[in-house]
Amino acid sequence: MSASPAVTTTLDLGGTTLTYLPDGEFRAEPGVAYPAGHDDLFADDLDVVDGDGLLVLSVGAVLISTGERRVLVDAGIGARTIPLVRPGTTRDAYMRGGTLLDSLHEVGVEPGDVDAVLLTHLHADHVGWLGNEAGDGVPTFPNAELWLSEDEWDFWTRPEQRGDPVGPRPHELEIIGARRRSLVEGCEPVVGVRTVATPGHTPGHLAFAVRGTRGHALVVGDAVHCPAEVLHPHLAWVGDHDAAAAIRTRVDLADRVGRDGAVLVGPHFPDAVFRRYDPAATPSLTPLAP
């Protein structure tokens, strides 16, 4: 089979639902995405590449609906394409978005209904809809508090990080700074949603553990990009800020969801972002049916 970007999908945890909202897609040469070696991508019959052999990742956000709260985890890439040029490749990587607000509308939620955005980190494909492409500083989600870690904010506001093509743009930092709230390990910015520190991909990267009355899930952001990284956590992603820390985080996350039975929510996973991981089963990373 051939991998495709994930479609809108909902997971009911009991009193709390998670909905994956597509914004776009990411395509890359496997050898560019994993320059230290990528053979393990194909070791477990996982569908992670398209018909042309390009690695496929989804780009989007996760909506948490609990009681009267409407909370987004991350904010997509926006209505743009970011080419990720790598010398020596014939098919360069790109990230492309544009459909997040349409996806939100299709599930009956408008931007003004969102009362918080929880940011796993501040890479371009996670903050793109905080503002608009005009860069005028007008927030897309006018009533939302913006939550992130202090380490993440401190890193991206350093002068030397300005202009990073996969970092936040000035107007996005301006919007965040005007309504920023700080997250630390173990805090609950929303009842039933707990912060989990997952550094490595970026210095202050976070995941979010979400609990309902019938189940629980772990939204991992970019701590895990591809399903193969769960089964082979030593796959080294090209964009990880601290590769050794990122590997330790992936090992810890695989152990965690393997032990406690949480649904693994990988917003970049192709085809199905909601999956069960059972290290004792074959296959051991099972997509949940829509």
mmCIF file of C-alpha atoms in Angstrom:
data_model
loop_
_atom_site.group_PDB
_atom_site.id
_atom_site.type_symbol
_atom_site.label_atom_id
_atom_site.label_comp_id
_atom_site.label_asym_id
_atom_site.label_seq_id
_atom_site.Cartn_x
_atom_site.Cartn_y
_atom_site.Cartn_z
ATOM 1 C CA MET A 1 0.000 0.000 0.000
ATOM 2 C CA SER A 2 0.928 3.665 -0.288
ATOM 3 C CA ALA A 3 0.889 6.156 2.606
ATOM 4 C CA SER A 4 -1.324 9.253 2.516
ATOM 5 C CA PRO A 5 -1.857 12.231 4.831
ATOM 6 C CA ALA A 6 -4.384 11.472 7.572
ATOM 7 C CA VAL A 7 -7.997 12.630 7.292
ATOM 8 C CA THR A 8 -10.281 14.100 9.976
ATOM 9 C CA THR A 9 -10.732 11.447 12.673
ATOM 10 C CA THR A 10 -12.265 11.511 16.159
ATOM 11 C CA LEU A 11 -11.396 9.483 19.252
ATOM 12 C CA ASP A 12 -13.931 9.358 22.115
ATOM 13 C CA LEU A 13 -12.249 8.920 25.513
ATOM 14 C CA GLY A 14 -15.485 9.344 27.457
ATOM 15 C CA GLY A 15 -16.526 12.903 28.212
ATOM 16 C CA THR A 16 -13.515 14.088 26.227
ATOM 17 C CA THR A 17 -12.975 13.709 22.496
ATOM 18 C CA LEU A 18 -9.872 14.197 20.404
ATOM 19 C CA THR A 19 -10.274 15.152 16.749
ATOM 20 C CA TYR A 20 -7.411 15.229 14.289
ATOM 21 C CA LEU A 21 -7.800 18.241 11.971
ATOM 22 C CA PRO A 22 -5.811 18.096 8.719
ATOM 23 C CA ASP A 23 -3.968 21.168 7.484
ATOM 24 C CA GLY A 24 -1.670 19.698 4.833
ATOM 25 C CA GLU A 25 1.221 17.342 4.263
ATOM 26 C CA PHE A 26 4.962 16.803 4.459
ATOM 27 C CA ARG A 27 6.931 14.899 1.805
ATOM 28 C CA ALA A 28 10.620 14.074 1.980
ATOM 29 C CA GLU A 29 13.302 11.733 0.733
ATOM 30 C CA PRO A 30 13.687 9.089 3.469
ATOM 31 C CA GLY A 31 17.450 9.531 3.376
ATOM 32 C CA VAL A 32 17.043 13.277 3.915
ATOM 33 C CA ALA A 33 14.663 12.846 6.834
ATOM 34 C CA TYR A 34 16.926 10.230 8.443
ATOM 35 C CA PRO A 35 20.481 11.021 7.315
ATOM 36 C CA ALA A 36 22.079 8.596 9.782
ATOM 37 C CA GLY A 37 20.184 5.671 8.211
ATOM 38 C CA HIS A 38 16.601 4.874 7.305
ATOM 39 C CA ASP A 39 16.438 1.122 6.639
ATOM 40 C CA ASP A 40 14.338 0.581 9.776
ATOM 41 C CA LEU A 41 11.520 2.590 8.165
ATOM 42 C CA PHE A 42 10.736 -0.503 6.111
ATOM 43 C CA ALA A 43 11.450 -3.221 8.682
ATOM 44 C CA ASP A 44 7.870 -3.757 9.919
ATOM 45 C CA ASP A 45 5.647 -3.433 6.840
ATOM 46 C CA LEU A 46 4.499 0.017 7.926
ATOM 47 C CA ASP A 47 3.040 2.239 5.205
ATOM 48 C CA VAL A 48 5.175 5.367 5.510
ATOM 49 C CA VAL A 49 6.057 6.244 1.891
ATOM 50 C CA ASP A 50 4.009 7.133 -1.188
ATOM 51 C CA GLY A 51 4.108 5.507 -4.610
ATOM 52 C CA ASP A 52 7.201 7.530 -5.502
ATOM 53 C CA GLY A 53 9.094 6.398 -2.421
ATOM 54 C CA LEU A 54 8.803 9.719 -0.587
ATOM 55 C CA LEU A 55 8.215 9.710 3.155
ATOM 56 C CA VAL A 56 4.703 10.983 3.922
ATOM 57 C CA LEU A 57 3.770 12.819 7.100
ATOM 58 C CA SER A 58 0.505 14.491 8.034
ATOM 59 C CA VAL A 59 0.391 18.162 9.041
ATOM 60 C CA GLY A 60 -2.446 19.401 11.227
ATOM 61 C CA ALA A 61 -3.676 19.920 14.777
ATOM 62 C CA VAL A 62 -5.598 18.023 17.451
ATOM 63 C CA LEU A 63 -8.818 19.448 18.885
ATOM 64 C CA ILE A 64 -9.607 18.484 22.483
ATOM 65 C CA SER A 65 -13.291 18.899 23.321
ATOM 66 C CA THR A 66 -14.156 18.517 26.999
ATOM 67 C CA GLY A 67 -17.278 19.995 28.561
ATOM 68 C CA GLU A 68 -17.488 23.554 27.294
ATOM 69 C CA ARG A 69 -13.772 23.759 26.459
ATOM 70 C CA ARG A 70 -12.405 23.720 22.914
ATOM 71 C CA VAL A 71 -8.643 23.388 22.975
ATOM 72 C CA LEU A 72 -6.206 22.971 20.115
ATOM 73 C CA VAL A 73 -2.910 21.170 20.399
ATOM 74 C CA ASP A 74 -0.766 23.112 17.919
ATOM 75 C CA ALA A 75 -1.926 25.278 15.040
ATOM 76 C CA GLY A 76 -0.759 23.786 11.747
ATOM 77 C CA ILE A 77 1.482 25.427 9.161
ATOM 78 C CA GLY A 78 -0.880 27.966 7.610
ATOM 79 C CA ALA A 79 -1.740 28.635 3.981
ATOM 80 C CA ARG A 80 1.772 28.262 2.626
ATOM 81 C CA THR A 81 4.407 25.853 1.373
ATOM 82 C CA ILE A 82 7.873 25.676 2.906
ATOM 83 C CA PRO A 83 10.489 24.016 0.686
ATOM 84 C CA LEU A 84 13.128 22.224 2.719
ATOM 85 C CA VAL A 85 16.067 22.242 0.325
ATOM 86 C CA ARG A 86 18.825 19.711 0.857
ATOM 87 C CA PRO A 87 21.890 19.717 -1.455
ATOM 88 C CA GLY A 88 22.421 16.573 -3.454
ATOM 89 C CA THR A 89 18.797 15.463 -3.580
ATOM 90 C CA THR A 90 16.672 15.239 -6.691
ATOM 91 C CA ARG A 91 13.353 15.536 -4.837
ATOM 92 C CA ASP A 92 13.437 18.091 -2.057
ATOM 93 C CA ALA A 93 11.288 17.979 1.028
ATOM 94 C CA TYR A 94 8.418 20.375 1.593
ATOM 95 C CA MET A 95 5.738 21.165 4.142
ATOM 96 C CA ARG A 96 2.414 22.450 2.835
ATOM 97 C CA GLY A 97 -0.767 23.572 4.562
ATOM 98 C CA GLY A 98 -3.948 25.573 4.148
ATOM 99 C CA THR A 99 -6.976 23.551 5.265
ATOM 100 C CA LEU A 100 -6.952 23.730 9.085
ATOM 101 C CA LEU A 101 -9.717 26.325 9.443
ATOM 102 C CA ASP A 102 -11.864 24.401 6.949
ATOM 103 C CA SER A 103 -11.256 21.225 8.955
ATOM 104 C CA LEU A 104 -12.253 23.053 12.139
ATOM 105 C CA HIS A 105 -15.417 24.418 10.506
ATOM 106 C CA GLU A 106 -16.389 20.955 9.278
ATOM 107 C CA VAL A 107 -16.586 19.705 12.874
ATOM 108 C CA GLY A 108 -18.692 22.689 13.938
ATOM 109 C CA VAL A 109 -16.023 24.824 15.589
ATOM 110 C CA GLU A 110 -15.062 28.355 14.585
ATOM 111 C CA PRO A 111 -11.816 30.150 15.505
ATOM 112 C CA GLY A 112 -13.586 32.264 18.137
ATOM 113 C CA ASP A 113 -14.755 29.082 19.881
ATOM 114 C CA VAL A 114 -11.191 27.989 20.669
ATOM 115 C CA ASP A 115 -10.309 29.072 24.202
ATOM 116 C CA ALA A 116 -6.763 27.671 24.423
ATOM 117 C CA VAL A 117 -3.954 26.529 22.164
ATOM 118 C CA LEU A 118 -1.425 24.167 23.729
ATOM 119 C CA LEU A 119 1.834 24.366 21.803
ATOM 120 C CA THR A 120 4.074 21.314 21.788
ATOM 121 C CA HIS A 121 6.822 23.518 20.319
ATOM 122 C CA LEU A 122 7.261 26.491 17.995
ATOM 123 C CA HIS A 123 8.312 25.008 14.661
ATOM 124 C CA ALA A 124 6.632 26.560 11.636
ATOM 125 C CA ASP A 125 4.221 23.677 11.051
ATOM 126 C CA HIS A 126 2.820 24.037 14.574
ATOM 127 C CA VAL A 127 2.252 27.804 14.831
ATOM 128 C CA GLY A 128 1.238 28.790 11.288
ATOM 129 C CA TRP A 129 -2.425 29.559 11.960
ATOM 130 C CA LEU A 130 -1.825 31.638 15.085
ATOM 131 C CA GLY A 131 -1.909 34.633 12.741
ATOM 132 C CA ASN A 132 -2.475 35.219 9.041
ATOM 133 C CA GLU A 133 -0.173 35.277 6.045
ATOM 134 C CA ALA A 134 -0.359 39.075 5.948
ATOM 135 C CA GLY A 135 1.686 39.050 9.138
ATOM 136 C CA ASP A 136 -0.386 41.891 10.586
ATOM 137 C CA GLY A 137 -0.443 40.525 14.140
ATOM 138 C CA VAL A 138 -4.180 39.804 14.138
ATOM 139 C CA PRO A 139 -4.743 36.512 16.009
ATOM 140 C CA THR A 140 -6.721 33.802 14.256
ATOM 141 C CA PHE A 141 -8.036 32.515 17.592
ATOM 142 C CA PRO A 142 -9.028 35.784 19.300
ATOM 143 C CA ASN A 143 -10.206 34.243 22.582
ATOM 144 C CA ALA A 144 -7.445 31.687 23.069
ATOM 145 C CA GLU A 145 -4.725 31.632 25.678
ATOM 146 C CA LEU A 146 -1.461 30.291 24.245
ATOM 147 C CA TRP A 147 0.366 27.787 26.427
ATOM 148 C CA LEU A 148 3.983 26.622 25.999
ATOM 149 C CA SER A 149 7.093 25.887 28.022
ATOM 150 C CA GLU A 150 9.480 28.598 29.164
ATOM 151 C CA ASP A 151 12.421 26.695 27.630
ATOM 152 C CA GLU A 152 10.713 26.764 24.241
ATOM 153 C CA TRP A 153 9.929 30.471 24.445
ATOM 154 C CA ASP A 154 13.440 31.352 25.636
ATOM 155 C CA PHE A 155 15.056 29.386 22.817
ATOM 156 C CA TRP A 156 13.059 30.892 19.955
ATOM 157 C CA THR A 157 13.283 34.457 21.197
ATOM 158 C CA ARG A 158 17.084 34.449 21.132
ATOM 159 C CA PRO A 159 18.460 36.803 18.447
ATOM 160 C CA GLU A 160 20.414 34.002 16.753
ATOM 161 C CA GLN A 161 17.200 32.062 16.064
ATOM 162 C CA ARG A 162 15.623 34.840 14.003
ATOM 163 C CA GLY A 163 15.133 33.925 10.369
ATOM 164 C CA ASP A 164 15.187 30.156 10.870
ATOM 165 C CA PRO A 165 13.017 28.912 7.954
ATOM 166 C CA VAL A 166 11.343 26.288 10.132
ATOM 167 C CA GLY A 167 11.036 28.521 13.205
ATOM 168 C CA PRO A 168 8.269 30.926 14.235
ATOM 169 C CA ARG A 169 7.910 34.171 12.307
ATOM 170 C CA PRO A 170 8.002 37.583 14.024
ATOM 171 C CA HIS A 171 4.239 38.087 13.933
ATOM 172 C CA GLU A 172 3.683 34.645 15.461
ATOM 173 C CA LEU A 173 6.042 35.456 18.326
ATOM 174 C CA GLU A 174 4.241 38.781 18.776
ATOM 175 C CA ILE A 175 0.874 37.037 19.039
ATOM 176 C CA ILE A 176 2.232 34.430 21.460
ATOM 177 C CA GLY A 177 3.893 37.048 23.630
ATOM 178 C CA ALA A 178 0.660 38.991 24.042
ATOM 179 C CA ARG A 179 -1.237 36.045 25.560
ATOM 180 C CA ARG A 180 1.448 33.590 26.633
ATOM 181 C CA ARG A 181 0.908 31.210 29.545
ATOM 182 C CA SER A 182 3.662 28.977 30.891
ATOM 183 C CA LEU A 183 3.619 25.187 31.105
ATOM 184 C CA VAL A 184 5.737 22.971 33.337
ATOM 185 C CA GLU A 185 5.965 19.206 33.721
ATOM 186 C CA GLY A 186 2.839 17.753 35.299
ATOM 187 C CA CYS A 187 0.622 20.852 35.216
ATOM 188 C CA GLU A 188 -2.966 20.794 33.917
ATOM 189 C CA PRO A 189 -3.714 23.806 31.697
ATOM 190 C CA VAL A 190 -7.102 22.180 31.072
ATOM 191 C CA VAL A 191 -8.822 19.740 33.408
ATOM 192 C CA GLY A 192 -7.929 16.237 32.261
ATOM 193 C CA VAL A 193 -4.973 17.393 30.133
ATOM 194 C CA ARG A 194 -1.553 17.043 31.741
ATOM 195 C CA THR A 195 1.792 18.310 30.467
ATOM 196 C CA VAL A 196 4.604 15.833 29.789
ATOM 197 C CA ALA A 197 8.136 17.137 29.163
ATOM 198 C CA THR A 198 9.573 15.577 25.982
ATOM 199 C CA PRO A 199 12.742 17.527 25.112
ATOM 200 C CA GLY A 200 15.067 16.761 22.240
ATOM 201 C CA HIS A 201 13.282 17.699 19.067
ATOM 202 C CA THR A 202 13.378 21.227 20.483
ATOM 203 C CA PRO A 203 14.663 22.331 23.905
ATOM 204 C CA GLY A 204 11.221 22.812 25.449
ATOM 205 C CA HIS A 205 9.120 20.301 23.518
ATOM 206 C CA LEU A 206 6.009 19.041 25.333
ATOM 207 C CA ALA A 207 3.506 16.228 24.945
ATOM 208 C CA PHE A 208 0.016 16.143 26.457
ATOM 209 C CA ALA A 209 -1.618 13.269 28.346
ATOM 210 C CA VAL A 210 -5.402 13.406 27.975
ATOM 211 C CA ARG A 211 -7.752 11.388 30.177
ATOM 212 C CA GLY A 212 -11.460 10.674 29.800
ATOM 213 C CA THR A 213 -13.837 8.427 31.723
ATOM 214 C CA ARG A 214 -13.239 5.447 29.415
ATOM 215 C CA GLY A 215 -9.683 5.850 28.204
ATOM 216 C CA HIS A 216 -6.603 7.979 27.896
ATOM 217 C CA ALA A 217 -4.264 9.168 25.168
ATOM 218 C CA LEU A 218 -0.868 10.782 24.731
ATOM 219 C CA VAL A 219 -0.489 13.513 22.089
ATOM 220 C CA VAL A 220 3.224 13.435 21.264
ATOM 221 C CA GLY A 221 3.700 16.298 18.797
ATOM 222 C CA ASP A 222 7.102 15.958 17.120
ATOM 223 C CA ALA A 223 8.611 13.785 19.830
ATOM 224 C CA VAL A 224 7.638 11.031 17.376
ATOM 225 C CA HIS A 225 7.270 11.942 13.699
ATOM 226 C CA CYS A 226 6.713 8.592 12.031
ATOM 227 C CA PRO A 227 5.242 5.287 13.301
ATOM 228 C CA ALA A 228 8.570 3.580 12.650
ATOM 229 C CA GLU A 229 10.170 5.770 15.335
ATOM 230 C CA VAL A 230 8.046 4.004 17.973
ATOM 231 C CA LEU A 231 9.364 0.586 16.991
ATOM 232 C CA HIS A 232 12.859 1.904 16.243
ATOM 233 C CA PRO A 233 13.357 4.947 18.496
ATOM 234 C CA HIS A 234 17.007 5.264 17.491
ATOM 235 C CA LEU A 235 15.988 6.499 14.038
ATOM 236 C CA ALA A 236 17.505 9.988 14.066
ATOM 237 C CA TRP A 237 15.276 12.719 12.596
ATOM 238 C CA VAL A 238 17.157 15.388 10.672
ATOM 239 C CA GLY A 239 15.450 18.283 12.450
ATOM 240 C CA ASP A 240 16.008 17.193 16.052
ATOM 241 C CA HIS A 241 17.804 19.923 17.997
ATOM 242 C CA ASP A 242 19.428 17.411 20.366
ATOM 243 C CA ALA A 243 19.466 13.981 18.729
ATOM 244 C CA ALA A 244 20.571 12.086 21.834
ATOM 245 C CA ALA A 245 17.861 13.669 23.984
ATOM 246 C CA ALA A 246 15.256 13.047 21.269
ATOM 247 C CA ILE A 247 16.166 9.362 21.184
ATOM 248 C CA ARG A 248 15.900 9.094 24.972
ATOM 249 C CA THR A 249 12.488 10.745 24.795
ATOM 250 C CA ARG A 250 11.267 8.317 22.116
ATOM 251 C CA VAL A 251 12.483 5.340 24.154
ATOM 252 C CA ASP A 252 10.667 6.683 27.223
ATOM 253 C CA LEU A 253 7.447 7.365 25.283
ATOM 254 C CA ALA A 254 7.403 3.901 23.704
ATOM 255 C CA ASP A 255 7.923 2.355 27.135
ATOM 256 C CA ARG A 256 5.205 4.547 28.638
ATOM 257 C CA VAL A 257 2.442 3.795 26.123
ATOM 258 C CA GLY A 258 3.483 0.150 26.011
ATOM 259 C CA ARG A 259 2.962 -0.110 29.770
ATOM 260 C CA ASP A 260 -0.115 2.006 30.413
ATOM 261 C CA GLY A 261 -2.156 1.313 27.265
ATOM 262 C CA ALA A 262 -2.638 4.943 26.273
ATOM 263 C CA VAL A 263 -3.665 5.635 22.708
ATOM 264 C CA LEU A 264 -0.631 7.081 20.955
ATOM 265 C CA VAL A 265 -1.585 10.248 19.061
ATOM 266 C CA GLY A 266 1.040 11.099 16.456
ATOM 267 C CA PRO A 267 -0.216 14.178 14.582
ATOM 268 C CA HIS A 268 2.426 13.658 11.883
ATOM 269 C CA PHE A 269 1.599 9.971 11.347
ATOM 270 C CA PRO A 270 0.361 9.130 7.841
ATOM 271 C CA ASP A 271 -3.018 7.432 7.337
ATOM 272 C CA ALA A 272 -3.960 7.119 11.032
ATOM 273 C CA VAL A 273 -2.804 9.465 13.803
ATOM 274 C CA PHE A 274 -4.503 7.382 16.559
ATOM 275 C CA ARG A 275 -2.691 4.096 17.210
ATOM 276 C CA ARG A 276 -2.286 1.400 19.855
ATOM 277 C CA TYR A 277 1.205 0.245 20.736
ATOM 278 C CA ASP A 278 1.657 -3.221 22.210
ATOM 279 C CA PRO A 279 5.310 -4.290 22.305
ATOM 280 C CA ALA A 280 4.270 -7.921 22.789
ATOM 281 C CA ALA A 281 1.940 -8.107 19.757
ATOM 282 C CA THR A 282 2.418 -8.501 16.017
ATOM 283 C CA PRO A 283 1.795 -6.050 14.462
ATOM 284 C CA SER A 284 2.644 -3.975 17.488
ATOM 285 C CA LEU A 285 1.495 -0.537 16.275
ATOM 286 C CA THR A 286 -2.152 -0.810 15.271
ATOM 287 C CA PRO A 287 -4.165 2.028 13.682
ATOM 288 C CA LEU A 288 -7.524 2.650 15.332
ATOM 289 C CA ALA A 289 -10.504 2.494 13.007
ATOM 290 C CA PRO A 290 -12.135 5.902 12.297
#
